mmCIF file of C-alpha atoms and ligand atoms in Angstrom:
data_model
loop_
_atom_site.group_PDB
_atom_site.id
_atom_site.type_symbol
_atom_site.label_atom_id
_atom_site.label_comp_id
_atom_site.label_asym_id
_atom_site.label_seq_id
_atom_site.Cartn_x
_atom_site.Cartn_y
_atom_site.Cartn_z
ATOM 1 C CA MET A 1 22.579 -22.517 -60.272
ATOM 2 C CA SER A 2 24.648 -19.644 -58.767
ATOM 3 C CA ALA A 3 23.577 -17.981 -55.516
ATOM 4 C CA ARG A 4 23.396 -14.743 -57.535
ATOM 5 C CA ARG A 5 20.772 -16.045 -59.928
ATOM 6 C CA HIS A 6 18.672 -17.183 -56.862
ATOM 7 C CA THR A 7 18.641 -13.642 -55.626
ATOM 8 C CA TYR A 8 16.875 -12.601 -58.908
ATOM 9 C CA ILE A 9 14.678 -15.600 -59.533
ATOM 10 C CA LEU A 10 13.123 -16.088 -56.065
ATOM 11 C CA PRO A 11 11.759 -12.601 -55.725
ATOM 12 C CA ALA A 12 10.517 -12.801 -59.289
ATOM 13 C CA ILE A 13 8.596 -15.984 -58.484
ATOM 14 C CA VAL A 14 7.159 -14.408 -55.303
ATOM 15 C CA ILE A 15 6.006 -11.312 -57.234
ATOM 16 C CA ALA A 16 4.462 -13.379 -60.062
ATOM 17 C CA PHE A 17 2.710 -15.587 -57.514
ATOM 18 C CA CYS A 18 1.349 -12.630 -55.684
ATOM 19 C CA ALA A 19 0.273 -10.971 -58.953
ATOM 20 C CA ILE A 20 -1.983 -13.974 -59.401
ATOM 21 C CA THR A 21 -3.135 -14.809 -56.009
ATOM 22 C CA CYS A 22 -3.133 -11.333 -54.411
ATOM 23 C CA ALA A 23 -5.119 -9.636 -57.115
ATOM 24 C CA PRO A 24 -8.227 -7.967 -55.579
ATOM 25 C CA GLU A 25 -10.547 -10.337 -57.360
ATOM 26 C CA HIS A 26 -9.116 -13.343 -55.544
ATOM 27 C CA LYS A 27 -9.938 -12.135 -52.038
ATOM 28 C CA GLU A 28 -13.680 -11.911 -51.943
ATOM 29 C CA PRO A 29 -16.125 -14.623 -51.046
ATOM 30 C CA VAL A 30 -17.240 -16.567 -54.080
ATOM 31 C CA LEU A 31 -20.693 -15.450 -55.356
ATOM 32 C CA LYS A 32 -21.600 -18.755 -57.069
ATOM 33 C CA ASP A 33 -21.026 -20.674 -53.797
ATOM 34 C CA LEU A 34 -22.923 -18.244 -51.711
ATOM 35 C CA PHE A 35 -25.927 -18.180 -54.074
ATOM 36 C CA SER A 36 -25.955 -21.940 -54.812
ATOM 37 C CA PRO A 37 -28.875 -22.502 -52.386
ATOM 38 C CA HIS A 38 -30.842 -19.812 -54.184
ATOM 39 C CA PHE A 39 -30.140 -19.501 -57.875
ATOM 40 C CA LEU A 40 -27.505 -19.503 -60.633
ATOM 41 C CA ILE A 41 -25.521 -16.348 -60.809
ATOM 42 C CA GLY A 42 -23.674 -15.102 -63.860
ATOM 43 C CA ALA A 43 -22.640 -12.415 -66.260
ATOM 44 C CA ALA A 44 -23.054 -11.461 -69.876
ATOM 45 C CA ILE A 45 -19.651 -11.582 -71.495
ATOM 46 C CA ALA A 46 -18.259 -9.765 -74.554
ATOM 47 C CA ASP A 47 -16.004 -11.445 -77.060
ATOM 48 C CA ASP A 48 -12.982 -9.650 -75.527
ATOM 49 C CA VAL A 49 -13.482 -11.529 -72.320
ATOM 50 C CA VAL A 50 -13.570 -14.861 -74.092
ATOM 51 C CA MET A 51 -10.519 -13.889 -76.266
ATOM 52 C CA ASN A 52 -8.539 -13.007 -73.206
ATOM 53 C CA GLU A 53 -9.086 -15.976 -70.944
ATOM 54 C CA GLN A 54 -6.079 -15.172 -68.813
ATOM 55 C CA GLY A 55 -7.332 -11.596 -68.335
ATOM 56 C CA ARG A 56 -8.797 -9.977 -65.246
ATOM 57 C CA ASP A 57 -12.372 -9.801 -66.616
ATOM 58 C CA ALA A 58 -12.258 -13.494 -67.225
ATOM 59 C CA ALA A 59 -10.789 -14.081 -63.753
ATOM 60 C CA ILE A 60 -13.816 -12.432 -62.182
ATOM 61 C CA VAL A 61 -16.200 -14.461 -64.381
ATOM 62 C CA LEU A 62 -14.456 -17.760 -63.569
ATOM 63 C CA ARG A 63 -14.226 -17.123 -59.857
ATOM 64 C CA HIS A 64 -17.724 -15.755 -59.213
ATOM 65 C CA TYR A 65 -20.158 -16.959 -61.816
ATOM 66 C CA ASN A 66 -21.529 -20.340 -62.893
ATOM 67 C CA THR A 67 -23.441 -19.115 -65.930
ATOM 68 C CA VAL A 68 -22.577 -16.946 -68.962
ATOM 69 C CA THR A 69 -24.722 -15.220 -71.544
ATOM 70 C CA ALA A 70 -23.433 -13.996 -74.915
ATOM 71 C CA GLU A 71 -23.674 -10.223 -74.699
ATOM 72 C CA ASN A 72 -23.578 -9.756 -78.524
ATOM 73 C CA VAL A 73 -22.092 -12.620 -80.505
ATOM 74 C CA MET A 74 -25.313 -14.677 -80.974
ATOM 75 C CA LYS A 75 -27.530 -11.833 -82.072
ATOM 76 C CA TRP A 76 -28.875 -12.150 -85.626
ATOM 77 C CA ALA A 77 -26.674 -9.230 -86.981
ATOM 78 C CA SER A 78 -23.570 -10.832 -85.454
ATOM 79 C CA ILE A 79 -24.039 -14.458 -86.335
ATOM 80 C CA HIS A 80 -26.050 -14.030 -89.534
ATOM 81 C CA PRO A 81 -24.956 -10.634 -90.878
ATOM 82 C CA SER A 82 -26.327 -11.160 -94.400
ATOM 83 C CA TRP A 83 -28.780 -13.641 -95.696
ATOM 84 C CA GLU A 84 -26.071 -15.836 -97.333
ATOM 85 C CA THR A 85 -23.535 -15.483 -94.523
ATOM 86 C CA TYR A 86 -23.213 -16.966 -91.014
ATOM 87 C CA VAL A 87 -20.250 -15.968 -88.847
ATOM 88 C CA PHE A 88 -19.897 -18.618 -86.189
ATOM 89 C CA GLU A 89 -16.390 -18.082 -84.781
ATOM 90 C CA PRO A 90 -17.145 -15.694 -81.919
ATOM 91 C CA ALA A 91 -20.216 -17.750 -80.848
ATOM 92 C CA ASP A 92 -18.244 -20.949 -81.119
ATOM 93 C CA ARG A 93 -15.516 -19.371 -78.915
ATOM 94 C CA PHE A 94 -18.108 -18.308 -76.330
ATOM 95 C CA VAL A 95 -19.702 -21.705 -76.160
ATOM 96 C CA ALA A 96 -16.292 -23.348 -75.904
ATOM 97 C CA PHE A 97 -15.294 -21.042 -73.080
ATOM 98 C CA GLY A 98 -18.485 -21.920 -71.187
ATOM 99 C CA GLN A 99 -17.947 -25.682 -71.765
ATOM 100 C CA ARG A 100 -14.310 -25.509 -70.754
ATOM 101 C CA HIS A 101 -15.336 -24.120 -67.422
ATOM 102 C CA ASN A 102 -18.439 -26.174 -66.887
ATOM 103 C CA MET A 103 -20.678 -23.176 -66.909
ATOM 104 C CA VAL A 104 -24.395 -22.993 -67.769
ATOM 105 C CA ILE A 105 -24.450 -21.374 -71.202
ATOM 106 C CA ILE A 106 -27.266 -19.065 -72.235
ATOM 107 C CA GLY A 107 -27.946 -18.045 -75.835
ATOM 108 C CA HIS A 108 -29.047 -14.483 -76.463
ATOM 109 C CA THR A 109 -31.036 -13.990 -78.634
ATOM 110 C CA LEU A 110 -32.779 -15.723 -81.610
ATOM 111 C CA VAL A 111 -35.463 -13.140 -82.572
ATOM 112 C CA TRP A 112 -35.273 -9.370 -81.895
ATOM 113 C CA HIS A 113 -36.528 -6.319 -83.719
ATOM 114 C CA ASN A 114 -33.048 -4.775 -83.205
ATOM 115 C CA GLN A 115 -29.697 -6.087 -84.485
ATOM 116 C CA THR A 116 -31.377 -7.850 -87.378
ATOM 117 C CA ASP A 117 -30.526 -6.508 -90.799
ATOM 118 C CA ASN A 118 -33.659 -5.125 -92.491
ATOM 119 C CA ALA A 119 -32.543 -7.028 -95.628
ATOM 120 C CA ALA A 120 -33.591 -10.156 -93.842
ATOM 121 C CA PHE A 121 -37.243 -9.125 -94.279
ATOM 122 C CA VAL A 122 -37.259 -8.282 -97.977
ATOM 123 C CA ASP A 123 -36.899 -9.963 -101.312
ATOM 124 C CA ALA A 124 -34.402 -9.042 -104.066
ATOM 125 C CA GLN A 125 -36.668 -6.184 -105.204
ATOM 126 C CA GLY A 126 -36.840 -4.813 -101.653
ATOM 127 C CA LYS A 127 -40.473 -5.934 -101.123
ATOM 128 C CA LEU A 128 -41.499 -7.195 -97.680
ATOM 129 C CA LEU A 129 -41.529 -10.979 -97.688
ATOM 130 C CA SER A 130 -44.733 -12.897 -97.493
ATOM 131 C CA ARG A 131 -45.651 -14.770 -94.294
ATOM 132 C CA ASP A 132 -44.586 -18.116 -95.712
ATOM 133 C CA ALA A 133 -41.298 -16.847 -97.031
ATOM 134 C CA MET A 134 -40.421 -15.092 -93.811
ATOM 135 C CA LEU A 135 -41.456 -18.147 -91.774
ATOM 136 C CA ALA A 136 -39.036 -20.178 -93.873
ATOM 137 C CA ARG A 137 -36.207 -17.664 -93.106
ATOM 138 C CA LEU A 138 -37.054 -17.702 -89.393
ATOM 139 C CA LYS A 139 -37.039 -21.485 -89.338
ATOM 140 C CA GLU A 140 -33.771 -21.642 -91.268
ATOM 141 C CA HIS A 141 -32.058 -19.191 -88.840
ATOM 142 C CA ILE A 142 -33.289 -20.801 -85.725
ATOM 143 C CA THR A 143 -32.618 -24.345 -86.897
ATOM 144 C CA THR A 144 -29.066 -23.393 -87.923
ATOM 145 C CA VAL A 145 -28.137 -21.501 -84.783
ATOM 146 C CA VAL A 146 -29.897 -23.639 -82.163
ATOM 147 C CA GLY A 147 -28.910 -26.821 -84.019
ATOM 148 C CA ARG A 148 -25.214 -25.864 -84.043
ATOM 149 C CA TYR A 149 -25.143 -25.528 -80.271
ATOM 150 C CA LYS A 150 -27.577 -28.336 -79.500
ATOM 151 C CA GLY A 151 -26.752 -29.951 -76.135
ATOM 152 C CA LYS A 152 -24.303 -27.120 -75.355
ATOM 153 C CA VAL A 153 -26.536 -24.133 -74.750
ATOM 154 C CA LYS A 154 -28.828 -24.825 -71.847
ATOM 155 C CA GLY A 155 -31.381 -22.148 -72.615
ATOM 156 C CA TRP A 156 -32.307 -19.561 -75.311
ATOM 157 C CA ASP A 157 -33.820 -16.103 -75.147
ATOM 158 C CA VAL A 158 -35.966 -17.189 -78.034
ATOM 159 C CA VAL A 159 -37.690 -13.847 -78.497
ATOM 160 C CA ASN A 160 -36.413 -10.554 -77.070
ATOM 161 C CA GLU A 161 -38.403 -7.371 -76.444
ATOM 162 C CA ALA A 162 -41.518 -8.017 -78.562
ATOM 163 C CA LEU A 163 -43.928 -6.148 -76.282
ATOM 164 C CA THR A 164 -44.412 -2.445 -75.869
ATOM 165 C CA ASP A 165 -44.425 -0.927 -72.399
ATOM 166 C CA GLU A 166 -48.202 -0.504 -72.813
ATOM 167 C CA GLY A 167 -48.671 -4.219 -73.486
ATOM 168 C CA PRO A 168 -49.448 -4.756 -77.155
ATOM 169 C CA LEU A 169 -46.877 -6.190 -79.488
ATOM 170 C CA ARG A 170 -44.479 -3.774 -81.199
ATOM 171 C CA ALA A 171 -45.320 -3.173 -84.879
ATOM 172 C CA SER A 172 -41.974 -4.786 -85.791
ATOM 173 C CA LEU A 173 -41.080 -6.237 -89.175
ATOM 174 C CA TRP A 174 -41.668 -9.598 -87.598
ATOM 175 C CA VAL A 175 -45.338 -8.725 -87.048
ATOM 176 C CA GLN A 176 -45.617 -7.031 -90.414
ATOM 177 C CA THR A 177 -44.279 -10.143 -92.292
ATOM 178 C CA ILE A 178 -45.386 -13.116 -90.247
ATOM 179 C CA GLY A 179 -48.065 -11.771 -87.995
ATOM 180 C CA GLU A 180 -48.518 -11.812 -84.261
ATOM 181 C CA ASP A 181 -47.793 -15.621 -84.018
ATOM 182 C CA PHE A 182 -44.121 -15.085 -84.977
ATOM 183 C CA ILE A 183 -43.384 -15.667 -81.273
ATOM 184 C CA ALA A 184 -45.216 -19.034 -81.134
ATOM 185 C CA LYS A 185 -43.503 -20.044 -84.385
ATOM 186 C CA ALA A 186 -40.109 -19.052 -83.001
ATOM 187 C CA PHE A 187 -40.657 -21.200 -79.876
ATOM 188 C CA GLU A 188 -41.848 -24.086 -82.057
ATOM 189 C CA PHE A 189 -38.790 -23.967 -84.313
ATOM 190 C CA ALA A 190 -36.419 -23.611 -81.343
ATOM 191 C CA HIS A 191 -37.885 -26.668 -79.665
ATOM 192 C CA GLU A 192 -37.659 -28.692 -82.860
ATOM 193 C CA ALA A 193 -33.990 -27.747 -83.218
ATOM 194 C CA ASP A 194 -33.077 -28.801 -79.676
ATOM 195 C CA PRO A 195 -35.867 -30.554 -77.768
ATOM 196 C CA ASP A 196 -33.787 -30.430 -74.492
ATOM 197 C CA ALA A 197 -33.020 -26.674 -74.523
ATOM 198 C CA GLU A 198 -34.901 -24.380 -72.168
ATOM 199 C CA LEU A 199 -36.805 -21.644 -73.952
ATOM 200 C CA TYR A 200 -37.437 -18.201 -72.590
ATOM 201 C CA TYR A 201 -39.266 -14.953 -73.530
ATOM 202 C CA ASN A 202 -37.041 -11.930 -72.506
ATOM 203 C CA ASP A 203 -37.944 -8.217 -72.091
ATOM 204 C CA PHE A 204 -37.311 -5.101 -70.035
ATOM 205 C CA SER A 205 -39.811 -3.264 -67.754
ATOM 206 C CA LEU A 206 -41.892 -6.371 -67.164
ATOM 207 C CA ASP A 207 -42.532 -5.168 -63.590
ATOM 208 C CA LYS A 208 -44.842 -2.496 -65.096
ATOM 209 C CA PRO A 209 -48.360 -3.732 -64.596
ATOM 210 C CA ALA A 210 -49.532 -3.425 -68.154
ATOM 211 C CA LYS A 211 -46.436 -5.137 -69.579
ATOM 212 C CA ARG A 212 -46.623 -7.831 -66.812
ATOM 213 C CA ASP A 213 -50.181 -8.655 -67.747
ATOM 214 C CA ALA A 214 -49.179 -8.795 -71.432
ATOM 215 C CA VAL A 215 -46.310 -11.227 -70.768
ATOM 216 C CA VAL A 216 -48.587 -13.438 -68.631
ATOM 217 C CA GLN A 217 -51.032 -13.565 -71.545
ATOM 218 C CA LEU A 218 -48.211 -14.336 -73.854
ATOM 219 C CA VAL A 219 -47.011 -17.262 -71.802
ATOM 220 C CA LYS A 220 -50.578 -18.582 -71.376
ATOM 221 C CA ASP A 221 -50.999 -18.336 -75.158
ATOM 222 C CA LEU A 222 -47.756 -20.360 -75.797
ATOM 223 C CA GLN A 223 -48.825 -22.893 -73.149
ATOM 224 C CA ALA A 224 -52.305 -23.188 -74.731
ATOM 225 C CA ARG A 225 -50.718 -24.031 -78.075
ATOM 226 C CA GLY A 226 -48.823 -26.816 -76.380
ATOM 227 C CA LEU A 227 -45.468 -25.199 -76.834
ATOM 228 C CA ARG A 228 -42.464 -25.538 -74.606
ATOM 229 C CA VAL A 229 -41.741 -22.402 -72.576
ATOM 230 C CA ASP A 230 -39.534 -22.587 -69.532
ATOM 231 C CA GLY A 231 -39.361 -19.137 -68.273
ATOM 232 C CA VAL A 232 -39.628 -15.429 -68.526
ATOM 233 C CA GLY A 233 -36.551 -13.240 -68.531
ATOM 234 C CA ILE A 234 -36.958 -9.867 -66.840
ATOM 235 C CA GLN A 235 -33.896 -8.024 -67.970
ATOM 236 C CA GLY A 236 -33.249 -6.057 -64.811
ATOM 237 C CA HIS A 237 -31.880 -2.762 -66.185
ATOM 238 C CA TRP A 238 -32.915 -1.204 -62.928
ATOM 239 C CA GLY A 239 -32.637 2.202 -61.245
ATOM 240 C CA MET A 240 -32.631 3.698 -57.796
ATOM 241 C CA ASP A 241 -36.427 3.960 -57.614
ATOM 242 C CA TYR A 242 -37.653 1.370 -60.146
ATOM 243 C CA PRO A 243 -38.913 -1.255 -59.958
ATOM 244 C CA THR A 244 -40.880 -0.746 -56.845
ATOM 245 C CA THR A 245 -40.782 -3.691 -54.423
ATOM 246 C CA GLU A 246 -44.535 -4.097 -54.894
ATOM 247 C CA ASN A 247 -44.301 -4.262 -58.688
ATOM 248 C CA LEU A 248 -41.306 -6.595 -58.666
ATOM 249 C CA GLU A 249 -42.976 -8.984 -56.257
ATOM 250 C CA ALA A 250 -46.210 -8.882 -58.217
ATOM 251 C CA PHE A 251 -44.327 -9.822 -61.330
ATOM 252 C CA LEU A 252 -42.462 -12.654 -59.660
ATOM 253 C CA THR A 253 -45.745 -14.028 -58.175
ATOM 254 C CA ALA A 254 -47.621 -13.755 -61.509
ATOM 255 C CA ILE A 255 -44.947 -15.629 -63.442
ATOM 256 C CA GLY A 256 -44.572 -18.232 -60.661
ATOM 257 C CA ALA A 257 -48.316 -18.953 -60.854
ATOM 258 C CA LEU A 258 -47.901 -19.938 -64.498
ATOM 259 C CA GLY A 259 -45.537 -22.725 -63.473
ATOM 260 C CA VAL A 260 -42.535 -21.308 -65.287
ATOM 261 C CA LYS A 261 -39.292 -19.805 -63.983
ATOM 262 C CA VAL A 262 -38.209 -16.208 -63.726
ATOM 263 C CA LEU A 263 -34.668 -15.367 -64.997
ATOM 264 C CA VAL A 264 -33.230 -12.024 -64.176
ATOM 265 C CA THR A 265 -31.218 -11.921 -67.419
ATOM 266 C CA GLU A 266 -29.556 -8.540 -67.694
ATOM 267 C CA MET A 267 -29.141 -6.974 -64.281
ATOM 268 C CA ASP A 268 -27.422 -3.632 -63.678
ATOM 269 C CA VAL A 269 -28.372 -0.752 -61.415
ATOM 270 C CA ASP A 270 -28.051 2.815 -62.698
ATOM 271 C CA ILE A 271 -27.065 5.398 -60.146
ATOM 272 C CA LEU A 272 -26.479 8.255 -62.594
ATOM 273 C CA PRO A 273 -29.085 11.007 -62.791
ATOM 274 C CA PRO A 274 -31.937 9.996 -65.071
ATOM 275 C CA ALA A 275 -31.481 11.535 -68.516
ATOM 276 C CA TRP A 276 -35.244 11.388 -68.977
ATOM 277 C CA ASP A 277 -38.329 9.883 -67.387
ATOM 278 C CA TYR A 278 -38.103 6.713 -69.517
ATOM 279 C CA GLN A 279 -37.239 3.614 -67.539
ATOM 280 C CA GLY A 280 -36.758 1.022 -70.249
ATOM 281 C CA ALA A 281 -33.790 -0.296 -72.222
ATOM 282 C CA ASP A 282 -34.723 0.546 -75.853
ATOM 283 C CA ILE A 283 -31.368 0.922 -77.503
ATOM 284 C CA ASN A 284 -32.700 3.236 -80.261
ATOM 285 C CA ALA A 285 -33.496 6.005 -77.696
ATOM 286 C CA ARG A 286 -30.674 8.555 -77.128
ATOM 287 C CA VAL A 287 -30.063 11.718 -75.169
ATOM 288 C CA GLU A 288 -27.240 14.415 -75.691
ATOM 289 C CA LEU A 289 -24.451 14.522 -73.127
ATOM 290 C CA ARG A 290 -24.699 17.382 -70.625
ATOM 291 C CA GLU A 291 -22.370 17.919 -67.737
ATOM 292 C CA GLU A 292 -25.029 17.460 -65.084
ATOM 293 C CA LEU A 293 -25.788 14.009 -66.510
ATOM 294 C CA ASN A 294 -22.204 12.876 -65.839
ATOM 295 C CA PRO A 295 -21.623 13.886 -62.238
ATOM 296 C CA TYR A 296 -18.905 11.350 -61.304
ATOM 297 C CA PRO A 297 -16.376 11.309 -64.144
ATOM 298 C CA ASP A 298 -13.518 10.661 -61.666
ATOM 299 C CA GLY A 299 -15.028 8.005 -59.392
ATOM 300 C CA LEU A 300 -18.149 7.370 -57.385
ATOM 301 C CA PRO A 301 -18.033 9.111 -53.980
ATOM 302 C CA ASP A 302 -18.256 6.801 -50.908
ATOM 303 C CA THR A 303 -21.708 8.093 -50.020
ATOM 304 C CA MET A 304 -22.991 7.163 -53.378
ATOM 305 C CA GLN A 305 -21.263 3.727 -53.195
ATOM 306 C CA THR A 306 -23.286 3.169 -50.091
ATOM 307 C CA VAL A 307 -26.543 4.315 -51.757
ATOM 308 C CA LEU A 308 -25.836 1.846 -54.664
ATOM 309 C CA ALA A 309 -24.952 -0.968 -52.218
ATOM 310 C CA ASN A 310 -28.208 -0.439 -50.373
ATOM 311 C CA ARG A 311 -30.153 -0.595 -53.598
ATOM 312 C CA TYR A 312 -28.478 -3.790 -54.656
ATOM 313 C CA ALA A 313 -29.194 -5.204 -51.194
ATOM 314 C CA GLU A 314 -32.866 -4.274 -51.585
ATOM 315 C CA LEU A 315 -33.258 -5.819 -54.996
ATOM 316 C CA PHE A 316 -31.271 -9.074 -54.175
ATOM 317 C CA SER A 317 -33.186 -9.510 -50.949
ATOM 318 C CA ILE A 318 -36.444 -9.633 -52.981
ATOM 319 C CA LEU A 319 -34.858 -12.065 -55.452
ATOM 320 C CA VAL A 320 -33.546 -14.346 -52.661
ATOM 321 C CA LYS A 321 -36.910 -14.222 -50.950
ATOM 322 C CA HIS A 322 -38.493 -15.553 -54.193
ATOM 323 C CA SER A 323 -35.748 -17.979 -55.050
ATOM 324 C CA ARG A 324 -38.294 -20.741 -55.458
ATOM 325 C CA ILE A 325 -39.291 -18.908 -58.626
ATOM 326 C CA VAL A 326 -36.100 -17.137 -59.625
ATOM 327 C CA ASP A 327 -33.826 -19.621 -61.275
ATOM 328 C CA ARG A 328 -30.881 -17.356 -62.346
ATOM 329 C CA VAL A 329 -29.526 -13.837 -61.948
ATOM 330 C CA THR A 330 -27.202 -12.634 -64.691
ATOM 331 C CA LEU A 331 -25.305 -9.264 -64.446
ATOM 332 C CA TRP A 332 -25.120 -7.474 -67.752
ATOM 333 C CA GLY A 333 -21.380 -7.138 -67.918
ATOM 334 C CA VAL A 334 -18.335 -7.786 -65.709
ATOM 335 C CA THR A 335 -16.966 -4.390 -64.613
ATOM 336 C CA ASP A 336 -18.207 -0.807 -64.739
ATOM 337 C CA SER A 337 -15.732 0.105 -67.424
ATOM 338 C CA THR A 338 -17.343 -1.959 -70.199
ATOM 339 C CA SER A 339 -21.003 -1.594 -69.225
ATOM 340 C CA TRP A 340 -23.343 -0.537 -72.070
ATOM 341 C CA LEU A 341 -24.553 2.218 -69.650
ATOM 342 C CA ASN A 342 -21.374 4.246 -70.255
ATOM 343 C CA ASP A 343 -22.877 4.925 -73.671
ATOM 344 C CA TRP A 344 -26.709 4.686 -73.174
ATOM 345 C CA PRO A 345 -28.890 6.638 -73.232
ATOM 346 C CA VAL A 346 -26.132 9.253 -73.206
ATOM 347 C CA ARG A 347 -22.877 8.531 -75.006
ATOM 348 C CA GLY A 348 -19.649 9.133 -73.017
ATOM 349 C CA ARG A 349 -20.836 8.981 -69.377
ATOM 350 C CA THR A 350 -18.903 7.271 -66.568
ATOM 351 C CA SER A 351 -21.348 4.823 -65.113
ATOM 352 C CA TYR A 352 -21.189 2.539 -62.076
ATOM 353 C CA PRO A 353 -23.890 -0.104 -62.446
ATOM 354 C CA LEU A 354 -22.138 -3.379 -61.766
ATOM 355 C CA LEU A 355 -20.524 -5.111 -58.747
ATOM 356 C CA PHE A 356 -16.883 -4.643 -59.837
ATOM 357 C CA ASP A 357 -15.197 -1.321 -60.435
ATOM 358 C CA ARG A 358 -12.805 -0.148 -63.143
ATOM 359 C CA GLU A 359 -9.843 -1.485 -61.141
ATOM 360 C CA TYR A 360 -11.553 -4.972 -61.031
ATOM 361 C CA LYS A 361 -12.200 -4.478 -57.334
ATOM 362 C CA ALA A 362 -15.368 -5.639 -55.683
ATOM 363 C CA LYS A 363 -17.514 -2.628 -54.794
ATOM 364 C CA PRO A 364 -19.494 -2.125 -51.560
ATOM 365 C CA ALA A 365 -22.478 -3.280 -53.671
ATOM 366 C CA PHE A 366 -20.693 -6.671 -53.990
ATOM 367 C CA GLN A 367 -20.515 -7.054 -50.222
ATOM 368 C CA ALA A 368 -24.177 -5.962 -49.887
ATOM 369 C CA VAL A 369 -25.137 -8.776 -52.359
ATOM 370 C CA VAL A 370 -23.057 -11.271 -50.454
ATOM 371 C CA ASN A 371 -24.871 -10.348 -47.302
ATOM 372 C CA THR A 372 -28.272 -11.061 -48.909
ATOM 373 C CA ALA A 373 -27.142 -14.563 -49.898
ATOM 374 C CA ARG A 374 -26.014 -15.235 -46.337
ATOM 375 C CA ALA A 375 -29.104 -13.765 -44.746
ATOM 376 C CA GLY A 376 -31.361 -15.821 -47.021
ATOM 377 C CA ARG A 377 -29.948 -19.228 -46.027
HETATM 378 O O1 G3I B 1 -18.974 -5.259 -83.244
HETATM 379 C C1 G3I B 1 -18.871 -3.973 -83.661
HETATM 380 C C2 G3I B 1 -17.454 -3.662 -83.907
HETATM 381 O O2 G3I B 1 -16.997 -4.339 -85.069
HETATM 382 C C3 G3I B 1 -17.293 -2.156 -84.211
HETATM 383 O O3 G3I B 1 -15.937 -1.831 -84.311
HETATM 384 C C4 G3I B 1 -17.857 -1.352 -83.050
HETATM 385 C C5 G3I B 1 -17.884 0.146 -83.304
HETATM 386 O O4 G3I B 1 -18.960 0.815 -82.722
HETATM 387 O O5 G3I B 1 -19.246 -1.693 -82.862
HETATM 388 C C6 G3I B 1 -19.307 -3.083 -82.551
HETATM 389 O O6 G3I B 1 -20.693 -3.406 -82.346
HETATM 390 C C7 G3I B 1 -21.254 -2.871 -81.193
HETATM 391 C C8 G3I B 1 -21.562 -4.075 -80.277
HETATM 392 O O7 G3I B 1 -22.315 -3.567 -79.135
HETATM 393 C C9 G3I B 1 -20.317 -4.712 -79.663
HETATM 394 O O8 G3I B 1 -19.574 -3.933 -78.940
HETATM 395 C C10 G3I B 1 -22.525 -2.200 -81.574
HETATM 396 O O9 G3I B 1 -22.173 -0.940 -82.295
HETATM 397 C C11 G3I B 1 -23.317 -1.802 -80.353
HETATM 398 O O10 G3I B 1 -24.613 -1.299 -80.838
HETATM 399 C C12 G3I B 1 -23.560 -3.057 -79.538
HETATM 400 O O11 G3I B 1 -24.339 -2.719 -78.400
HETATM 401 C C13 G3I B 1 -24.940 -3.776 -77.750
HETATM 402 C C14 G3I B 1 -26.442 -3.504 -77.769
HETATM 403 O O12 G3I B 1 -27.098 -4.531 -77.024
HETATM 404 C C15 G3I B 1 -27.012 -3.701 -79.165
HETATM 405 O O13 G3I B 1 -26.802 -5.002 -79.640
HETATM 406 C C16 G3I B 1 -24.408 -3.732 -76.295
HETATM 407 O O14 G3I B 1 -23.057 -4.104 -76.282
HETATM 408 C C17 G3I B 1 -25.207 -4.768 -75.443
HETATM 409 O O15 G3I B 1 -24.905 -4.659 -74.135
HETATM 410 C C18 G3I B 1 -26.727 -4.493 -75.618
HETATM 411 O O16 G3I B 1 -27.429 -5.459 -74.964
HETATM 412 C C19 G3I B 1 -28.831 -5.325 -74.891
HETATM 413 C C20 G3I B 1 -29.477 -6.731 -74.971
HETATM 414 O O17 G3I B 1 -28.997 -7.451 -75.995
HETATM 415 C C21 G3I B 1 -31.026 -6.652 -74.971
HETATM 416 N N1 G3I B 1 -31.559 -5.761 -73.880
HETATM 417 C C22 G3I B 1 -30.913 -4.485 -73.732
HETATM 418 C C23 G3I B 1 -29.356 -4.608 -73.651
HETATM 419 C C24 G3I B 1 -28.697 -3.300 -73.431
HETATM 420 O O18 G3I B 1 -28.923 -2.475 -74.530
#
């Protein structure tokens, strides 16, 4: 090889090497190592992340997290869009990604009142199905999906968001067709389909006392029926002033007393001005965009980065303190740019709820979280 070619090739190799190893996401301490004495730590990932395994989102996931949750591809509407059709490819890709990288794979979600085609609940004449007919559909769906990933998915969000904030069950089509024991039936069918899989009930705002009491009752009811239930997922779509430390600790203690785990399944922390006084995560609720609701379209000021970091530190300190009960913390997304909170409850905002920014850089909140892991050792 001529000396002249060397002059081109060597710098090119150095630049390529640096592009890989000097990217910002390769410099931080590794979250999964720091949190290994406490709990699993992970992220929900979209199909784009899985499809682009060499991309920068995947690089963050593979470096920092030891568990992944399917953000969308395992929901009924995605995997079972019409009664006759299953679409498995994206979920297969997600599971293969997790397996390739030895990650704990979480399935989200088998039964939800959202993202389920209303046609699933009616007969050819559009009449609501009978209890028996709907139970047969529920069993078929769960058996097919859980059965396909048997031995690969470690745990399932079996039922998602069945409770109202006040405590009673939502009057969903599940209740209208099957009745209130649709939850118990879903747990029963999931266990039959994969006896080794962990089974969770998942919901938002479980720190609120009425909802906390309701979920405690729900778990007791499942236990009294002799059903397998391994944990309660508190989603963790949290804000600057909710949950209160007192309510979060009361929830952790109450679930711990039932002998099951707590999973923080969908954590993000919203620093944008509240669009309303609602604190949940009901995706059907919406607010119109107004300028004052989107105060940081060009970047989060340093002062607010610090406020967010302090709030993350506060929340993670509580989770680390209760790590005997908390088994996993999953962030709901990878970077701020793809968080669902850019479009909910107001479409088109610039939100900052995660640990990595739009340039894939770790935010001050990341360092704050790192510090809580170290302090908790
Ligand atoms: O897949 C279609 C795509 O084909 C189409 O081109 C595009 C156009 O809008 O829409 C795509 O579907 C969207 C999907 O996300 C994938 O991006 C849906 O419209 C959109 O409604 C869906 O939003 C998801 C939402 O759940 C509803 O399923 C969010 O990404 C996801 O973060 C959010 O997650 C929920 C949890 O499952 C339960 N707890 C609350 C949490 C936040 O809402």
